[in-house]
């Protein structure tokens, strides 16, 4: 049994980053809603508990509360942002609406304590340790609970961290889980290893063996069908499930007419060569495009594409004797962006076709073996399962495919233009050594025409936007600063080689405020 950290989610969009950072320290953790039962917490038997941030205020009538058992178990507790405020309020301190709010970069002076010992970014002019951190709060603790002392401060937030080392209770107003807090990983490492005493027993080879055992136990002698897209997530899910149950897995590859150039052929060839899996090919491009005719709303497009997938899977499942399970490559970022799954306090950003329950008419149970993994963990698992590097490190491709990379209505002629532009973009990124320097790169079709001059003639043709980002976790992302000469070459090739495109633009938006995909 792993020595595990329990993370209680109070609704922050960054909560899953806490889990990711803890796992990076080779410690197993699970994330659960803040209002789980005392019995669950007791039976989980955590080595330590982390309380996440969240958008609520502790002094409102409906403020989320920390289960009292958290403070009675005798294990270390770390409160982050709202988690610190809730801890302070419930243990006898006070929280107020701050006059000076902090959103973004901040500097803190730290005091000696186990949590920050030998962790600093630099020393100030008086040789006091300074941390560069990321703040995001409107409330603040203005009176410490009995037994606590201040462990970090600045002019705006006198109690930016608090500690009660007798009980191993810690609170930080800043967010150690985000990359902007430069020593955040070291702080979380200190908490889970030195303070909680958790071992270094979380790694992908061990996880793979445990996951294989869970799949075998859950599936039994049933057959599983999996919607194979050729992307990293579905590919790793297929490899993991196939390792567990062998020929009981049947992959269904649906060509929805929204794939990249030559993708259907490449996927079939790759999986026949690398995975000895039964793959059923379904050519449904005409069906999808017909259903998308006249539809411009992004959410409606996603719902239609998801519905068609489900219907096709249901049809294929009826042909497969003893098929009882539908497997999907759902991962953590899908879940968080779809519904803020662990708490009603988190906001919905967009829905995913492979998240959030299946209709009762689909008589299949859902198997999501990657649901608790981040993208980097999925890639690590793929390598542990023996999948080829070029497949594991392929850029993510959304389930709805080009359906959400064509803004507005999806038409066949738009898909053909976008396929060609995207292929040129990726080819040039690979040639220049930039493909693996970026986390995700793709072209977007804009259904607007702009005036141009080609030769001696006036043109009135469509626009292609290029998007390339760099990110560690896909929760936040920076636009990739591609060389101008590379962008110029890509633009020239797209305009010269694709009849119907006369303008190329490059997206320099970060996430947030933008999302990585355009729809």
PDB file of C-alpha atoms in Angstrom, residues 57-343:
ATOM      1  CA  UNK A  57     -14.925  33.407   1.417  1.00  0.00           C
ATOM      2  CA  UNK A  58     -14.788  31.828   4.860  1.00  0.00           C
ATOM      3  CA  UNK A  59     -17.122  34.425   6.372  1.00  0.00           C
ATOM      4  CA  UNK A  60     -20.125  33.704   4.106  1.00  0.00           C
ATOM      5  CA  UNK A  61     -22.985  31.527   5.335  1.00  0.00           C
ATOM      6  CA  UNK A  62     -22.373  28.794   2.753  1.00  0.00           C
ATOM      7  CA  UNK A  63     -18.577  28.758   3.039  1.00  0.00           C
ATOM      8  CA  UNK A  64     -17.065  25.293   2.495  1.00  0.00           C
ATOM      9  CA  UNK A  65     -15.690  23.890   5.739  1.00  0.00           C
ATOM     10  CA  UNK A  66     -12.815  21.568   6.436  1.00  0.00           C
ATOM     11  CA  UNK A  67     -14.088  18.294   7.932  1.00  0.00           C
ATOM     12  CA  UNK A  68     -13.269  18.380  11.646  1.00  0.00           C
ATOM     13  CA  UNK A  69     -11.644  14.952  11.454  1.00  0.00           C
ATOM     14  CA  UNK A  70      -8.828  16.521   9.384  1.00  0.00           C
ATOM     15  CA  UNK A  71      -7.622  18.296  12.515  1.00  0.00           C
ATOM     16  CA  UNK A  72      -8.127  15.246  14.748  1.00  0.00           C
ATOM     17  CA  UNK A  73      -6.323  12.516  12.785  1.00  0.00           C
ATOM     18  CA  UNK A  74      -2.895  13.512  14.041  1.00  0.00           C
ATOM     19  CA  UNK A  75      -1.386  13.802  10.530  1.00  0.00           C
ATOM     20  CA  UNK A  76       0.275  16.877   8.981  1.00  0.00           C
ATOM     21  CA  UNK A  77      -2.036  19.337   7.223  1.00  0.00           C
ATOM     22  CA  UNK A  78      -1.128  21.971   4.621  1.00  0.00           C
ATOM     23  CA  UNK A  79      -3.700  24.624   3.728  1.00  0.00           C
ATOM     24  CA  UNK A  80      -3.207  26.510   0.453  1.00  0.00           C
ATOM     25  CA  UNK A  81      -4.914  29.905  -0.115  1.00  0.00           C
ATOM     26  CA  UNK A  82      -8.562  29.271   0.834  1.00  0.00           C
ATOM     27  CA  UNK A  83      -7.366  26.105   2.564  1.00  0.00           C
ATOM     28  CA  UNK A  84      -5.209  28.241   4.864  1.00  0.00           C
ATOM     29  CA  UNK A  85      -8.067  30.677   5.473  1.00  0.00           C
ATOM     30  CA  UNK A  86     -10.524  27.884   6.296  1.00  0.00           C
ATOM     31  CA  UNK A  87      -7.976  26.320   8.651  1.00  0.00           C
ATOM     32  CA  UNK A  88      -7.426  29.659  10.390  1.00  0.00           C
ATOM     33  CA  UNK A  89     -11.155  30.408  10.727  1.00  0.00           C
ATOM     34  CA  UNK A  90     -12.036  26.959  12.075  1.00  0.00           C
ATOM     35  CA  UNK A  91      -9.145  26.768  14.557  1.00  0.00           C
ATOM     36  CA  UNK A  92      -9.860  30.100  16.245  1.00  0.00           C
ATOM     37  CA  UNK A  93      -8.273  32.712  14.009  1.00  0.00           C
ATOM     38  CA  UNK A  94      -9.924  35.422  11.907  1.00  0.00           C
ATOM     39  CA  UNK A  95     -10.182  36.104   8.170  1.00  0.00           C
ATOM     40  CA  UNK A  96     -11.046  39.458   6.616  1.00  0.00           C
ATOM     41  CA  UNK A  97     -11.737  40.996   3.209  1.00  0.00           C
ATOM     42  CA  UNK A  98      -8.298  42.380   2.393  1.00  0.00           C
ATOM     43  CA  UNK A  99      -8.012  46.076   1.589  1.00  0.00           C
ATOM     44  CA  UNK A 100      -4.984  45.370  -0.581  1.00  0.00           C
ATOM     45  CA  UNK A 101      -5.630  42.303  -2.732  1.00  0.00           C
ATOM     46  CA  UNK A 102      -2.858  40.343  -4.404  1.00  0.00           C
ATOM     47  CA  UNK A 103      -3.134  38.733  -7.822  1.00  0.00           C
ATOM     48  CA  UNK A 104       0.114  37.644  -9.429  1.00  0.00           C
ATOM     49  CA  UNK A 105       3.772  37.929  -8.470  1.00  0.00           C
ATOM     50  CA  UNK A 106       4.682  38.765  -4.880  1.00  0.00           C
ATOM     51  CA  UNK A 107       7.783  38.718  -2.674  1.00  0.00           C
ATOM     52  CA  UNK A 108       7.683  37.256   0.832  1.00  0.00           C
ATOM     53  CA  UNK A 109      10.068  37.369   3.770  1.00  0.00           C
ATOM     54  CA  UNK A 110      10.099  33.992   5.533  1.00  0.00           C
ATOM     55  CA  UNK A 111      10.698  33.045   9.149  1.00  0.00           C
ATOM     56  CA  UNK A 112      12.475  29.877  10.331  1.00  0.00           C
ATOM     57  CA  UNK A 113      10.266  26.775  10.194  1.00  0.00           C
ATOM     58  CA  UNK A 114      10.454  23.190   8.915  1.00  0.00           C
ATOM     59  CA  UNK A 115       8.416  24.021   5.807  1.00  0.00           C
ATOM     60  CA  UNK A 116      10.793  26.718   4.514  1.00  0.00           C
ATOM     61  CA  UNK A 117      14.100  25.592   6.007  1.00  0.00           C
ATOM     62  CA  UNK A 118      16.918  26.216   3.465  1.00  0.00           C
ATOM     63  CA  UNK A 119      14.318  27.089   0.788  1.00  0.00           C
ATOM     64  CA  UNK A 120      14.610  30.590  -0.627  1.00  0.00           C
ATOM     65  CA  UNK A 121      15.072  32.487  -3.870  1.00  0.00           C
ATOM     66  CA  UNK A 122      17.569  34.978  -2.426  1.00  0.00           C
ATOM     67  CA  UNK A 123      18.484  37.049   0.628  1.00  0.00           C
ATOM     68  CA  UNK A 124      17.408  40.670   1.057  1.00  0.00           C
ATOM     69  CA  UNK A 125      19.664  43.530   2.118  1.00  0.00           C
ATOM     70  CA  UNK A 126      19.382  42.413   5.760  1.00  0.00           C
ATOM     71  CA  UNK A 127      20.209  38.783   4.838  1.00  0.00           C
ATOM     72  CA  UNK A 128      16.627  37.647   5.390  1.00  0.00           C
ATOM     73  CA  UNK A 129      15.338  34.861   3.109  1.00  0.00           C
ATOM     74  CA  UNK A 130      12.989  35.925   0.314  1.00  0.00           C
ATOM     75  CA  UNK A 131      10.569  33.783  -1.711  1.00  0.00           C
ATOM     76  CA  UNK A 132       9.119  34.758  -5.098  1.00  0.00           C
ATOM     77  CA  UNK A 133       5.550  33.457  -5.124  1.00  0.00           C
ATOM     78  CA  UNK A 134       2.256  33.603  -6.987  1.00  0.00           C
ATOM     79  CA  UNK A 135      -0.707  35.087  -5.125  1.00  0.00           C
ATOM     80  CA  UNK A 136      -4.400  35.000  -6.023  1.00  0.00           C
ATOM     81  CA  UNK A 137      -6.556  36.148  -3.129  1.00  0.00           C
ATOM     82  CA  UNK A 138      -8.983  38.820  -2.023  1.00  0.00           C
ATOM     83  CA  UNK A 139      -9.314  37.677   1.612  1.00  0.00           C
ATOM     84  CA  UNK A 140      -6.519  37.245   4.134  1.00  0.00           C
ATOM     85  CA  UNK A 141      -5.913  35.947   7.638  1.00  0.00           C
ATOM     86  CA  UNK A 142      -5.785  38.906  10.052  1.00  0.00           C
ATOM     87  CA  UNK A 143      -5.552  36.960  13.323  1.00  0.00           C
ATOM     88  CA  UNK A 144      -3.687  33.684  13.783  1.00  0.00           C
ATOM     89  CA  UNK A 145      -5.332  30.753  15.585  1.00  0.00           C
ATOM     90  CA  UNK A 146      -3.925  29.775  19.006  1.00  0.00           C
ATOM     91  CA  UNK A 147      -0.678  27.834  18.662  1.00  0.00           C
ATOM     92  CA  UNK A 148       0.254  29.309  15.251  1.00  0.00           C
ATOM     93  CA  UNK A 149       3.066  31.700  14.399  1.00  0.00           C
ATOM     94  CA  UNK A 150       3.675  33.742  11.259  1.00  0.00           C
ATOM     95  CA  UNK A 151       6.059  32.058   8.799  1.00  0.00           C
ATOM     96  CA  UNK A 152       5.984  34.505   5.857  1.00  0.00           C
ATOM     97  CA  UNK A 153       4.828  38.066   5.254  1.00  0.00           C
ATOM     98  CA  UNK A 154       4.915  41.158   3.101  1.00  0.00           C
ATOM     99  CA  UNK A 155       3.369  44.619   3.351  1.00  0.00           C
ATOM    100  CA  UNK A 156       0.027  43.539   1.864  1.00  0.00           C
ATOM    101  CA  UNK A 157      -0.275  40.214   3.707  1.00  0.00           C
ATOM    102  CA  UNK A 158       1.263  40.094   7.196  1.00  0.00           C
ATOM    103  CA  UNK A 159       0.283  36.431   7.588  1.00  0.00           C
ATOM    104  CA  UNK A 160       1.215  35.006   4.184  1.00  0.00           C
ATOM    105  CA  UNK A 161       2.122  31.703   5.864  1.00  0.00           C
ATOM    106  CA  UNK A 162       1.420  30.278   9.297  1.00  0.00           C
ATOM    107  CA  UNK A 163       2.720  27.249  11.180  1.00  0.00           C
ATOM    108  CA  UNK A 164       1.856  25.223  14.265  1.00  0.00           C
ATOM    109  CA  UNK A 165       4.794  22.852  14.342  1.00  0.00           C
ATOM    110  CA  UNK A 166       3.591  21.073  17.488  1.00  0.00           C
ATOM    111  CA  UNK A 167       0.654  19.716  15.481  1.00  0.00           C
ATOM    112  CA  UNK A 168       2.352  19.866  12.058  1.00  0.00           C
ATOM    113  CA  UNK A 169      -0.294  22.266  10.728  1.00  0.00           C
ATOM    114  CA  UNK A 170       0.849  24.640   7.972  1.00  0.00           C
ATOM    115  CA  UNK A 171      -0.886  27.278   5.887  1.00  0.00           C
ATOM    116  CA  UNK A 172       0.370  29.285   2.897  1.00  0.00           C
ATOM    117  CA  UNK A 173      -1.570  32.111   1.280  1.00  0.00           C
ATOM    118  CA  UNK A 174       0.320  31.702  -2.001  1.00  0.00           C
ATOM    119  CA  UNK A 175       0.110  28.867  -4.549  1.00  0.00           C
ATOM    120  CA  UNK A 176       3.153  26.552  -4.417  1.00  0.00           C
ATOM    121  CA  UNK A 177       1.617  24.316  -7.099  1.00  0.00           C
ATOM    122  CA  UNK A 178       1.971  26.818  -9.961  1.00  0.00           C
ATOM    123  CA  UNK A 179       5.249  27.215 -11.816  1.00  0.00           C
ATOM    124  CA  UNK A 180       5.331  30.959 -11.067  1.00  0.00           C
ATOM    125  CA  UNK A 181       6.184  30.085  -7.448  1.00  0.00           C
ATOM    126  CA  UNK A 182       9.775  29.173  -8.215  1.00  0.00           C
ATOM    127  CA  UNK A 183      10.394  27.141  -5.044  1.00  0.00           C
ATOM    128  CA  UNK A 184       6.909  25.657  -4.995  1.00  0.00           C
ATOM    129  CA  UNK A 185       8.011  22.140  -5.866  1.00  0.00           C
ATOM    130  CA  UNK A 186      10.662  22.223  -3.124  1.00  0.00           C
ATOM    131  CA  UNK A 187       8.058  23.381  -0.588  1.00  0.00           C
ATOM    132  CA  UNK A 188       5.637  20.596  -1.496  1.00  0.00           C
ATOM    133  CA  UNK A 189       8.507  18.093  -1.497  1.00  0.00           C
ATOM    134  CA  UNK A 190       9.442  19.244   2.007  1.00  0.00           C
ATOM    135  CA  UNK A 191       5.857  18.812   3.193  1.00  0.00           C
ATOM    136  CA  UNK A 192       5.156  15.361   1.758  1.00  0.00           C
ATOM    137  CA  UNK A 193       8.574  13.776   2.423  1.00  0.00           C
ATOM    138  CA  UNK A 194      10.112  15.445   5.464  1.00  0.00           C
ATOM    139  CA  UNK A 195       6.986  16.478   7.344  1.00  0.00           C
ATOM    140  CA  UNK A 196       4.536  13.713   6.314  1.00  0.00           C
ATOM    141  CA  UNK A 197       7.197  11.020   5.978  1.00  0.00           C
ATOM    142  CA  UNK A 198       5.808   9.683   2.699  1.00  0.00           C
ATOM    143  CA  UNK A 199       8.048   7.323   0.740  1.00  0.00           C
ATOM    144  CA  UNK A 200       9.288   7.587  -2.840  1.00  0.00           C
ATOM    145  CA  UNK A 201       6.998   4.821  -4.082  1.00  0.00           C
ATOM    146  CA  UNK A 202       4.978   6.405  -6.904  1.00  0.00           C
ATOM    147  CA  UNK A 203       6.385   5.534 -10.326  1.00  0.00           C
ATOM    148  CA  UNK A 204       4.932   4.562 -13.676  1.00  0.00           C
ATOM    149  CA  UNK A 205       6.177   0.948 -13.900  1.00  0.00           C
ATOM    150  CA  UNK A 206       4.572   0.183 -10.533  1.00  0.00           C
ATOM    151  CA  UNK A 207       1.455   2.154 -11.436  1.00  0.00           C
ATOM    152  CA  UNK A 208       1.143   0.237 -14.698  1.00  0.00           C
ATOM    153  CA  UNK A 209       1.206  -3.107 -12.905  1.00  0.00           C
ATOM    154  CA  UNK A 210      -1.357  -1.934 -10.362  1.00  0.00           C
ATOM    155  CA  UNK A 211      -3.612  -0.504 -13.089  1.00  0.00           C
ATOM    156  CA  UNK A 212      -3.373  -3.742 -15.064  1.00  0.00           C
ATOM    157  CA  UNK A 213      -4.468  -5.671 -11.976  1.00  0.00           C
ATOM    158  CA  UNK A 214      -7.401  -3.311 -11.368  1.00  0.00           C
ATOM    159  CA  UNK A 215      -8.563  -3.602 -14.982  1.00  0.00           C
ATOM    160  CA  UNK A 216      -8.425  -7.409 -14.874  1.00  0.00           C
ATOM    161  CA  UNK A 217     -10.366  -7.522 -11.634  1.00  0.00           C
ATOM    162  CA  UNK A 218     -12.987  -5.072 -12.844  1.00  0.00           C
ATOM    163  CA  UNK A 219     -13.526  -6.415 -16.359  1.00  0.00           C
ATOM    164  CA  UNK A 220     -13.324 -10.133 -15.654  1.00  0.00           C
ATOM    165  CA  UNK A 221     -14.133 -12.131 -18.782  1.00  0.00           C
ATOM    166  CA  UNK A 222     -16.076  -9.312 -20.482  1.00  0.00           C
ATOM    167  CA  UNK A 223     -14.994  -7.688 -23.709  1.00  0.00           C
ATOM    168  CA  UNK A 224     -14.054  -4.023 -23.900  1.00  0.00           C
ATOM    169  CA  UNK A 225     -14.410  -1.742 -26.905  1.00  0.00           C
ATOM    170  CA  UNK A 226     -12.243   1.341 -27.128  1.00  0.00           C
ATOM    171  CA  UNK A 227     -12.592   4.302 -29.439  1.00  0.00           C
ATOM    172  CA  UNK A 228      -9.133   4.569 -30.941  1.00  0.00           C
ATOM    173  CA  UNK A 229      -8.236   8.024 -32.239  1.00  0.00           C
ATOM    174  CA  UNK A 230      -4.499   7.563 -32.678  1.00  0.00           C
ATOM    175  CA  UNK A 231      -3.825  10.280 -30.127  1.00  0.00           C
ATOM    176  CA  UNK A 232      -1.621   9.756 -27.106  1.00  0.00           C
ATOM    177  CA  UNK A 233      -4.427   9.214 -24.618  1.00  0.00           C
ATOM    178  CA  UNK A 234      -6.429   6.590 -26.494  1.00  0.00           C
ATOM    179  CA  UNK A 235      -3.229   4.869 -27.624  1.00  0.00           C
ATOM    180  CA  UNK A 236      -1.881   4.529 -24.092  1.00  0.00           C
ATOM    181  CA  UNK A 237      -5.297   3.448 -22.837  1.00  0.00           C
ATOM    182  CA  UNK A 238      -5.390   0.779 -25.552  1.00  0.00           C
ATOM    183  CA  UNK A 239      -1.893  -0.458 -24.666  1.00  0.00           C
ATOM    184  CA  UNK A 240      -2.699  -0.586 -20.953  1.00  0.00           C
ATOM    185  CA  UNK A 241      -6.009  -2.403 -21.390  1.00  0.00           C
ATOM    186  CA  UNK A 242      -4.553  -4.787 -23.973  1.00  0.00           C
ATOM    187  CA  UNK A 243      -1.735  -5.628 -21.559  1.00  0.00           C
ATOM    188  CA  UNK A 244      -4.386  -6.425 -18.955  1.00  0.00           C
ATOM    189  CA  UNK A 245      -6.954  -8.432 -20.941  1.00  0.00           C
ATOM    190  CA  UNK A 246      -5.415  -9.194 -24.345  1.00  0.00           C
ATOM    191  CA  UNK A 247      -7.919 -10.263 -26.993  1.00  0.00           C
ATOM    192  CA  UNK A 248     -10.846  -9.184 -24.821  1.00  0.00           C
ATOM    193  CA  UNK A 249     -10.115  -5.653 -26.104  1.00  0.00           C
ATOM    194  CA  UNK A 250     -11.567  -4.618 -29.459  1.00  0.00           C
ATOM    195  CA  UNK A 251     -10.562  -1.171 -30.733  1.00  0.00           C
ATOM    196  CA  UNK A 252     -12.958   0.763 -32.927  1.00  0.00           C
ATOM    197  CA  UNK A 253     -11.358   3.423 -35.091  1.00  0.00           C
ATOM    198  CA  UNK A 254     -13.955   5.882 -36.351  1.00  0.00           C
ATOM    199  CA  UNK A 255     -12.931   8.034 -39.291  1.00  0.00           C
ATOM    200  CA  UNK A 256     -15.180  11.009 -38.571  1.00  0.00           C
ATOM    201  CA  UNK A 257     -14.021  13.038 -41.555  1.00  0.00           C
ATOM    202  CA  UNK A 258     -12.363  15.459 -39.126  1.00  0.00           C
ATOM    203  CA  UNK A 259      -8.900  13.895 -38.988  1.00  0.00           C
ATOM    204  CA  UNK A 260      -5.582  15.294 -40.107  1.00  0.00           C
ATOM    205  CA  UNK A 261      -4.004  14.599 -43.484  1.00  0.00           C
ATOM    206  CA  UNK A 262      -3.479  10.826 -44.095  1.00  0.00           C
ATOM    207  CA  UNK A 263      -4.219  10.175 -40.432  1.00  0.00           C
ATOM    208  CA  UNK A 264      -6.586   7.252 -40.926  1.00  0.00           C
ATOM    209  CA  UNK A 265      -4.003   5.305 -42.915  1.00  0.00           C
ATOM    210  CA  UNK A 266      -1.222   6.102 -40.455  1.00  0.00           C
ATOM    211  CA  UNK A 267      -3.267   5.024 -37.443  1.00  0.00           C
ATOM    212  CA  UNK A 268      -4.236   1.685 -38.950  1.00  0.00           C
ATOM    213  CA  UNK A 269      -0.645   0.983 -39.975  1.00  0.00           C
ATOM    214  CA  UNK A 270       0.799   2.031 -36.620  1.00  0.00           C
ATOM    215  CA  UNK A 271      -1.491  -0.109 -34.527  1.00  0.00           C
ATOM    216  CA  UNK A 272      -1.244  -3.186 -36.695  1.00  0.00           C
ATOM    217  CA  UNK A 273       2.541  -2.908 -36.348  1.00  0.00           C
ATOM    218  CA  UNK A 274       2.894  -1.888 -32.687  1.00  0.00           C
ATOM    219  CA  UNK A 275      -0.149  -3.381 -30.993  1.00  0.00           C
ATOM    220  CA  UNK A 276      -1.479  -6.792 -31.902  1.00  0.00           C
ATOM    221  CA  UNK A 277      -5.012  -5.547 -31.309  1.00  0.00           C
ATOM    222  CA  UNK A 278      -8.173  -6.181 -33.267  1.00  0.00           C
ATOM    223  CA  UNK A 279      -9.017  -2.777 -34.789  1.00  0.00           C
ATOM    224  CA  UNK A 280     -12.348  -2.277 -36.538  1.00  0.00           C
ATOM    225  CA  UNK A 281     -12.337   0.590 -39.067  1.00  0.00           C
ATOM    226  CA  UNK A 282     -15.561   2.606 -39.458  1.00  0.00           C
ATOM    227  CA  UNK A 283     -15.781   5.192 -42.252  1.00  0.00           C
ATOM    228  CA  UNK A 284     -18.314   7.683 -40.889  1.00  0.00           C
ATOM    229  CA  UNK A 285     -17.067  10.976 -42.338  1.00  0.00           C
ATOM    230  CA  UNK A 286     -20.197  11.638 -44.358  1.00  0.00           C
ATOM    231  CA  UNK A 287     -22.408  10.915 -41.342  1.00  0.00           C
ATOM    232  CA  UNK A 288     -20.574  13.407 -39.096  1.00  0.00           C
ATOM    233  CA  UNK A 289     -20.437  16.184 -41.687  1.00  0.00           C
ATOM    234  CA  UNK A 290     -24.145  15.778 -42.437  1.00  0.00           C
ATOM    235  CA  UNK A 291     -25.027  16.172 -38.749  1.00  0.00           C
ATOM    236  CA  UNK A 292     -22.787  19.247 -38.431  1.00  0.00           C
ATOM    237  CA  UNK A 293     -24.331  21.043 -41.404  1.00  0.00           C
ATOM    238  CA  UNK A 294     -25.408  24.561 -40.419  1.00  0.00           C
ATOM    239  CA  UNK A 295     -24.131  24.253 -36.828  1.00  0.00           C
ATOM    240  CA  UNK A 296     -21.900  27.101 -35.630  1.00  0.00           C
ATOM    241  CA  UNK A 297     -22.020  26.960 -31.812  1.00  0.00           C
ATOM    242  CA  UNK A 298     -18.877  25.251 -30.427  1.00  0.00           C
ATOM    243  CA  UNK A 299     -20.667  23.461 -27.610  1.00  0.00           C
ATOM    244  CA  UNK A 300     -23.358  22.205 -29.954  1.00  0.00           C
ATOM    245  CA  UNK A 301     -20.700  20.901 -32.340  1.00  0.00           C
ATOM    246  CA  UNK A 302     -19.009  19.048 -29.509  1.00  0.00           C
ATOM    247  CA  UNK A 303     -22.302  17.543 -28.373  1.00  0.00           C
ATOM    248  CA  UNK A 304     -23.152  16.415 -31.895  1.00  0.00           C
ATOM    249  CA  UNK A 305     -19.741  14.840 -32.415  1.00  0.00           C
ATOM    250  CA  UNK A 306     -19.941  13.140 -29.028  1.00  0.00           C
ATOM    251  CA  UNK A 307     -23.431  11.862 -29.760  1.00  0.00           C
ATOM    252  CA  UNK A 308     -22.391  10.407 -33.099  1.00  0.00           C
ATOM    253  CA  UNK A 309     -19.420   8.660 -31.478  1.00  0.00           C
ATOM    254  CA  UNK A 310     -21.677   7.125 -28.861  1.00  0.00           C
ATOM    255  CA  UNK A 311     -24.186   5.947 -31.469  1.00  0.00           C
ATOM    256  CA  UNK A 312     -21.451   4.356 -33.564  1.00  0.00           C
ATOM    257  CA  UNK A 313     -19.941   2.647 -30.548  1.00  0.00           C
ATOM    258  CA  UNK A 314     -23.339   1.331 -29.603  1.00  0.00           C
ATOM    259  CA  UNK A 315     -23.823  -0.077 -33.095  1.00  0.00           C
ATOM    260  CA  UNK A 316     -20.401  -1.722 -33.032  1.00  0.00           C
ATOM    261  CA  UNK A 317     -20.890  -3.039 -29.511  1.00  0.00           C
ATOM    262  CA  UNK A 318     -24.047  -4.856 -30.588  1.00  0.00           C
ATOM    263  CA  UNK A 319     -21.947  -6.754 -33.118  1.00  0.00           C
ATOM    264  CA  UNK A 320     -19.367  -7.849 -30.525  1.00  0.00           C
ATOM    265  CA  UNK A 321     -20.423 -10.742 -28.358  1.00  0.00           C
ATOM    266  CA  UNK A 322     -20.000 -10.177 -24.609  1.00  0.00           C
ATOM    267  CA  UNK A 323     -18.971  -6.502 -25.041  1.00  0.00           C
ATOM    268  CA  UNK A 324     -19.824  -4.895 -21.711  1.00  0.00           C
ATOM    269  CA  UNK A 325     -17.384  -1.978 -21.448  1.00  0.00           C
ATOM    270  CA  UNK A 326     -16.609   1.190 -23.369  1.00  0.00           C
ATOM    271  CA  UNK A 327     -13.054   2.366 -22.712  1.00  0.00           C
ATOM    272  CA  UNK A 328     -12.013   6.004 -23.163  1.00  0.00           C
ATOM    273  CA  UNK A 329      -8.754   7.923 -22.844  1.00  0.00           C
ATOM    274  CA  UNK A 330     -10.164  10.535 -20.472  1.00  0.00           C
ATOM    275  CA  UNK A 331      -7.426  12.303 -18.476  1.00  0.00           C
ATOM    276  CA  UNK A 332      -7.383  14.872 -15.651  1.00  0.00           C
ATOM    277  CA  UNK A 333      -7.375  18.050 -17.787  1.00  0.00           C
ATOM    278  CA  UNK A 334     -10.479  16.787 -19.641  1.00  0.00           C
ATOM    279  CA  UNK A 335     -12.260  16.395 -16.335  1.00  0.00           C
ATOM    280  CA  UNK A 336     -11.246  19.700 -14.792  1.00  0.00           C
ATOM    281  CA  UNK A 337     -12.174  21.792 -17.840  1.00  0.00           C
ATOM    282  CA  UNK A 338     -15.490  20.066 -18.371  1.00  0.00           C
ATOM    283  CA  UNK A 339     -17.162  20.460 -15.041  1.00  0.00           C
ATOM    284  CA  UNK A 340     -14.745  21.283 -12.245  1.00  0.00           C
ATOM    285  CA  UNK A 341     -15.578  17.725 -11.343  1.00  0.00           C
ATOM    286  CA  UNK A 342     -14.718  17.578  -7.671  1.00  0.00           C
ATOM    287  CA  UNK A 343     -16.747  20.535  -6.462  1.00  0.00           C
TER     288      UNK A 343
END
